[in-house]
mmCIF file of C-alpha atoms in Angstrom:
data_model
loop_
_atom_site.group_PDB
_atom_site.id
_atom_site.type_symbol
_atom_site.label_atom_id
_atom_site.label_comp_id
_atom_site.label_asym_id
_atom_site.label_seq_id
_atom_site.Cartn_x
_atom_site.Cartn_y
_atom_site.Cartn_z
ATOM 1 C CA MET A 1 19.370 -7.768 38.451
ATOM 2 C CA SER A 2 18.594 -6.669 41.986
ATOM 3 C CA PHE A 3 15.199 -6.100 43.463
ATOM 4 C CA GLY A 4 16.477 -3.511 45.934
ATOM 5 C CA GLN A 5 14.080 -3.101 48.821
ATOM 6 C CA ALA A 6 11.883 -5.926 47.582
ATOM 7 C CA ALA A 7 14.723 -8.396 48.068
ATOM 8 C CA SER A 8 15.356 -7.280 51.630
ATOM 9 C CA SER A 9 11.729 -7.301 52.727
ATOM 10 C CA ALA A 10 10.187 -10.713 53.192
ATOM 11 C CA ALA A 11 6.599 -11.671 53.955
ATOM 12 C CA PRO A 12 5.869 -14.027 56.871
ATOM 13 C CA ASP A 13 5.892 -16.945 54.409
ATOM 14 C CA GLY A 14 9.533 -16.136 53.564
ATOM 15 C CA PHE A 15 8.964 -14.905 50.000
ATOM 16 C CA PRO A 16 10.045 -11.387 49.010
ATOM 17 C CA ARG A 17 7.483 -8.611 49.132
ATOM 18 C CA VAL A 18 7.179 -6.223 46.217
ATOM 19 C CA ALA A 19 5.531 -2.849 46.755
ATOM 20 C CA ASP A 20 3.574 -1.165 43.974
ATOM 21 C CA GLY A 21 6.287 1.469 43.465
ATOM 22 C CA ASP A 22 9.157 -1.033 43.322
ATOM 23 C CA PRO A 23 10.699 -2.113 40.007
ATOM 24 C CA CYS A 24 8.843 -5.161 38.717
ATOM 25 C CA PRO A 25 10.771 -8.381 39.402
ATOM 26 C CA CYS A 26 10.250 -9.476 35.769
ATOM 27 C CA GLY A 27 12.934 -6.996 34.669
ATOM 28 C CA SER A 28 10.712 -4.964 32.331
ATOM 29 C CA GLY A 29 11.990 -1.694 33.790
ATOM 30 C CA VAL A 30 8.445 -0.710 34.765
ATOM 31 C CA ARG A 31 7.083 -0.295 38.281
ATOM 32 C CA PHE A 32 5.354 -3.361 39.712
ATOM 33 C CA ASP A 33 1.940 -1.649 39.781
ATOM 34 C CA GLY A 34 2.207 -0.867 36.066
ATOM 35 C CA CYS A 35 3.565 -4.255 35.026
ATOM 36 C CA CYS A 36 2.828 -7.610 36.676
ATOM 37 C CA ALA A 37 0.738 -6.509 39.672
ATOM 38 C CA PRO A 38 -2.514 -6.130 37.667
ATOM 39 C CA ALA A 39 -2.133 -9.703 36.349
ATOM 40 C CA LEU A 40 -1.419 -11.126 39.795
ATOM 41 C CA ARG A 41 -4.507 -9.265 41.029
ATOM 42 C CA GLY A 42 -6.802 -10.739 38.379
ATOM 43 C CA ALA A 43 -6.448 -8.805 35.088
ATOM 44 C CA PRO A 44 -5.572 -11.341 32.349
ATOM 45 C CA PRO A 45 -2.343 -10.469 30.491
ATOM 46 C CA ALA A 46 -2.864 -9.457 26.857
ATOM 47 C CA THR A 47 0.095 -11.379 25.393
ATOM 48 C CA ALA A 48 1.993 -14.605 25.984
ATOM 49 C CA GLN A 49 5.102 -12.609 26.946
ATOM 50 C CA LYS A 50 3.168 -10.633 29.558
ATOM 51 C CA LEU A 51 1.792 -13.880 30.966
ATOM 52 C CA MET A 52 5.324 -15.317 31.045
ATOM 53 C CA ARG A 53 6.633 -12.252 32.875
ATOM 54 C CA SER A 54 3.777 -12.311 35.388
ATOM 55 C CA ARG A 55 4.331 -16.025 36.036
ATOM 56 C CA TYR A 56 8.019 -15.350 36.679
ATOM 57 C CA THR A 57 6.989 -12.641 39.149
ATOM 58 C CA ALA A 58 4.590 -15.109 40.791
ATOM 59 C CA PHE A 59 7.522 -17.477 41.330
ATOM 60 C CA VAL A 60 9.504 -14.588 42.862
ATOM 61 C CA VAL A 61 6.768 -13.692 45.363
ATOM 62 C CA GLY A 62 5.511 -17.250 45.959
ATOM 63 C CA ASP A 63 2.037 -16.807 44.449
ATOM 64 C CA GLU A 64 1.073 -20.461 43.922
ATOM 65 C CA ARG A 65 -2.573 -19.511 43.341
ATOM 66 C CA TYR A 66 -1.682 -17.379 40.326
ATOM 67 C CA LEU A 67 0.620 -20.031 38.890
ATOM 68 C CA GLU A 68 -2.125 -22.652 39.156
ATOM 69 C CA GLU A 69 -4.788 -20.334 37.708
ATOM 70 C CA THR A 70 -2.660 -19.472 34.660
ATOM 71 C CA TRP A 71 -1.511 -23.032 33.936
ATOM 72 C CA HIS A 72 -3.669 -24.739 31.313
ATOM 73 C CA PRO A 73 -6.019 -27.222 33.053
ATOM 74 C CA GLY A 74 -4.959 -29.975 30.642
ATOM 75 C CA THR A 75 -1.276 -29.805 31.645
ATOM 76 C CA ARG A 76 -1.359 -28.312 35.159
ATOM 77 C CA PRO A 77 0.210 -30.469 37.872
ATOM 78 C CA ASP A 78 -1.913 -31.540 40.822
ATOM 79 C CA ARG A 79 0.208 -29.514 43.199
ATOM 80 C CA LEU A 80 2.937 -26.882 43.294
ATOM 81 C CA ASP A 81 5.449 -26.654 46.104
ATOM 82 C CA LEU A 82 7.348 -23.388 45.981
ATOM 83 C CA ASP A 83 10.396 -23.095 48.200
ATOM 84 C CA PRO A 84 10.802 -19.705 49.922
ATOM 85 C CA ALA A 85 14.560 -20.343 50.101
ATOM 86 C CA GLN A 86 14.687 -20.422 46.281
ATOM 87 C CA ARG A 87 15.334 -16.865 45.104
ATOM 88 C CA TRP A 88 14.680 -15.882 41.499
ATOM 89 C CA THR A 89 17.214 -13.206 40.661
ATOM 90 C CA GLY A 90 16.636 -12.205 37.046
ATOM 91 C CA LEU A 91 14.682 -12.869 33.889
ATOM 92 C CA GLU A 92 15.928 -12.590 30.322
ATOM 93 C CA ILE A 93 13.561 -13.037 27.382
ATOM 94 C CA VAL A 94 15.612 -14.790 24.680
ATOM 95 C CA ASP A 95 13.082 -15.195 21.874
ATOM 96 C CA LEU A 96 9.398 -14.723 21.054
ATOM 97 C CA SER A 97 7.305 -16.470 18.428
ATOM 98 C CA ALA A 98 3.742 -15.180 18.011
ATOM 99 C CA GLY A 99 1.785 -14.749 21.255
ATOM 100 C CA ASP A 100 0.393 -11.289 20.490
ATOM 101 C CA GLU A 101 -3.166 -10.176 21.228
ATOM 102 C CA GLY A 102 -4.616 -11.602 17.985
ATOM 103 C CA ASP A 103 -2.739 -14.919 18.102
ATOM 104 C CA VAL A 104 -3.949 -18.239 19.532
ATOM 105 C CA ARG A 105 -0.498 -19.713 20.196
ATOM 106 C CA GLY A 106 2.793 -18.309 21.320
ATOM 107 C CA ILE A 107 6.258 -19.357 22.372
ATOM 108 C CA VAL A 108 8.455 -17.497 24.827
ATOM 109 C CA GLU A 109 12.034 -18.617 25.323
ATOM 110 C CA PHE A 110 13.621 -17.299 28.493
ATOM 111 C CA ARG A 111 16.415 -17.659 31.011
ATOM 112 C CA ALA A 112 15.596 -17.274 34.695
ATOM 113 C CA ALA A 113 18.463 -16.992 37.161
ATOM 114 C CA TRP A 114 18.116 -18.361 40.672
ATOM 115 C CA ARG A 115 19.982 -18.940 43.878
ATOM 116 C CA HIS A 116 19.355 -21.313 46.746
ATOM 117 C CA GLY A 117 21.782 -20.821 49.573
ATOM 118 C CA ARG A 118 25.221 -20.933 47.953
ATOM 119 C CA GLU A 119 23.983 -22.655 44.808
ATOM 120 C CA ARG A 120 23.250 -20.624 41.709
ATOM 121 C CA GLY A 121 21.840 -21.547 38.359
ATOM 122 C CA VAL A 122 19.771 -20.634 35.351
ATOM 123 C CA VAL A 123 16.620 -22.254 34.004
ATOM 124 C CA HIS A 124 16.555 -21.974 30.201
ATOM 125 C CA GLU A 125 13.090 -22.854 28.920
ATOM 126 C CA ARG A 126 11.126 -22.611 25.700
ATOM 127 C CA SER A 127 7.522 -22.237 26.918
ATOM 128 C CA ARG A 128 4.361 -22.777 24.912
ATOM 129 C CA PHE A 129 1.252 -20.688 25.488
ATOM 130 C CA VAL A 130 -2.264 -20.988 24.126
ATOM 131 C CA ARG A 131 -5.097 -18.475 24.003
ATOM 132 C CA GLN A 132 -8.441 -20.054 24.910
ATOM 133 C CA SER A 133 -11.630 -18.709 26.448
ATOM 134 C CA GLY A 134 -10.399 -15.164 25.848
ATOM 135 C CA ARG A 135 -7.181 -15.482 27.850
ATOM 136 C CA TRP A 136 -3.610 -16.768 27.652
ATOM 137 C CA TRP A 137 -2.590 -19.983 29.415
ATOM 138 C CA TYR A 138 0.836 -21.497 30.064
ATOM 139 C CA LEU A 139 0.706 -24.891 28.336
ATOM 140 C CA ASP A 140 4.144 -26.427 28.880
ATOM 141 C CA GLY A 141 7.817 -25.929 28.295
ATOM 142 C CA VAL A 142 11.010 -27.648 27.260
ATOM 143 C CA ILE A 143 13.987 -26.973 29.491
ATOM 144 C CA ASP A 144 17.413 -26.742 27.895
ATOM 145 C CA PRO A 145 19.617 -28.965 30.092
ATOM 146 C CA SER A 146 22.856 -27.168 29.242
#
């Protein structure tokens, strides 16, 4: 997947910029302003999958604040260090288990492709989400080492 203009335009911090009219980096096929932008701007996602997609987009654009704010306080690390040289190049949702608006738990299995210089790879994770205090939180995930 290519982000077109978004991939060629970088903010001063080195992370790609995504304009409202650009395709959303999460690969949904929807424009950024109709997909992940509202979540990154403060509107809580309605499902675990939407939270997963918005967190992926936050990694793409280097939004550490959003990643911290959507990580469950009981499992959140003390600090995140995102690398602007790490480019996230595509997201594939592999499987979903619960995580809809009426659920309290959900699992989203995904593959996220990346590149860093000449290196390329894929993170394959099965993430757990929990709905508490009227919103979804990323709880933790198990990464498939293969």
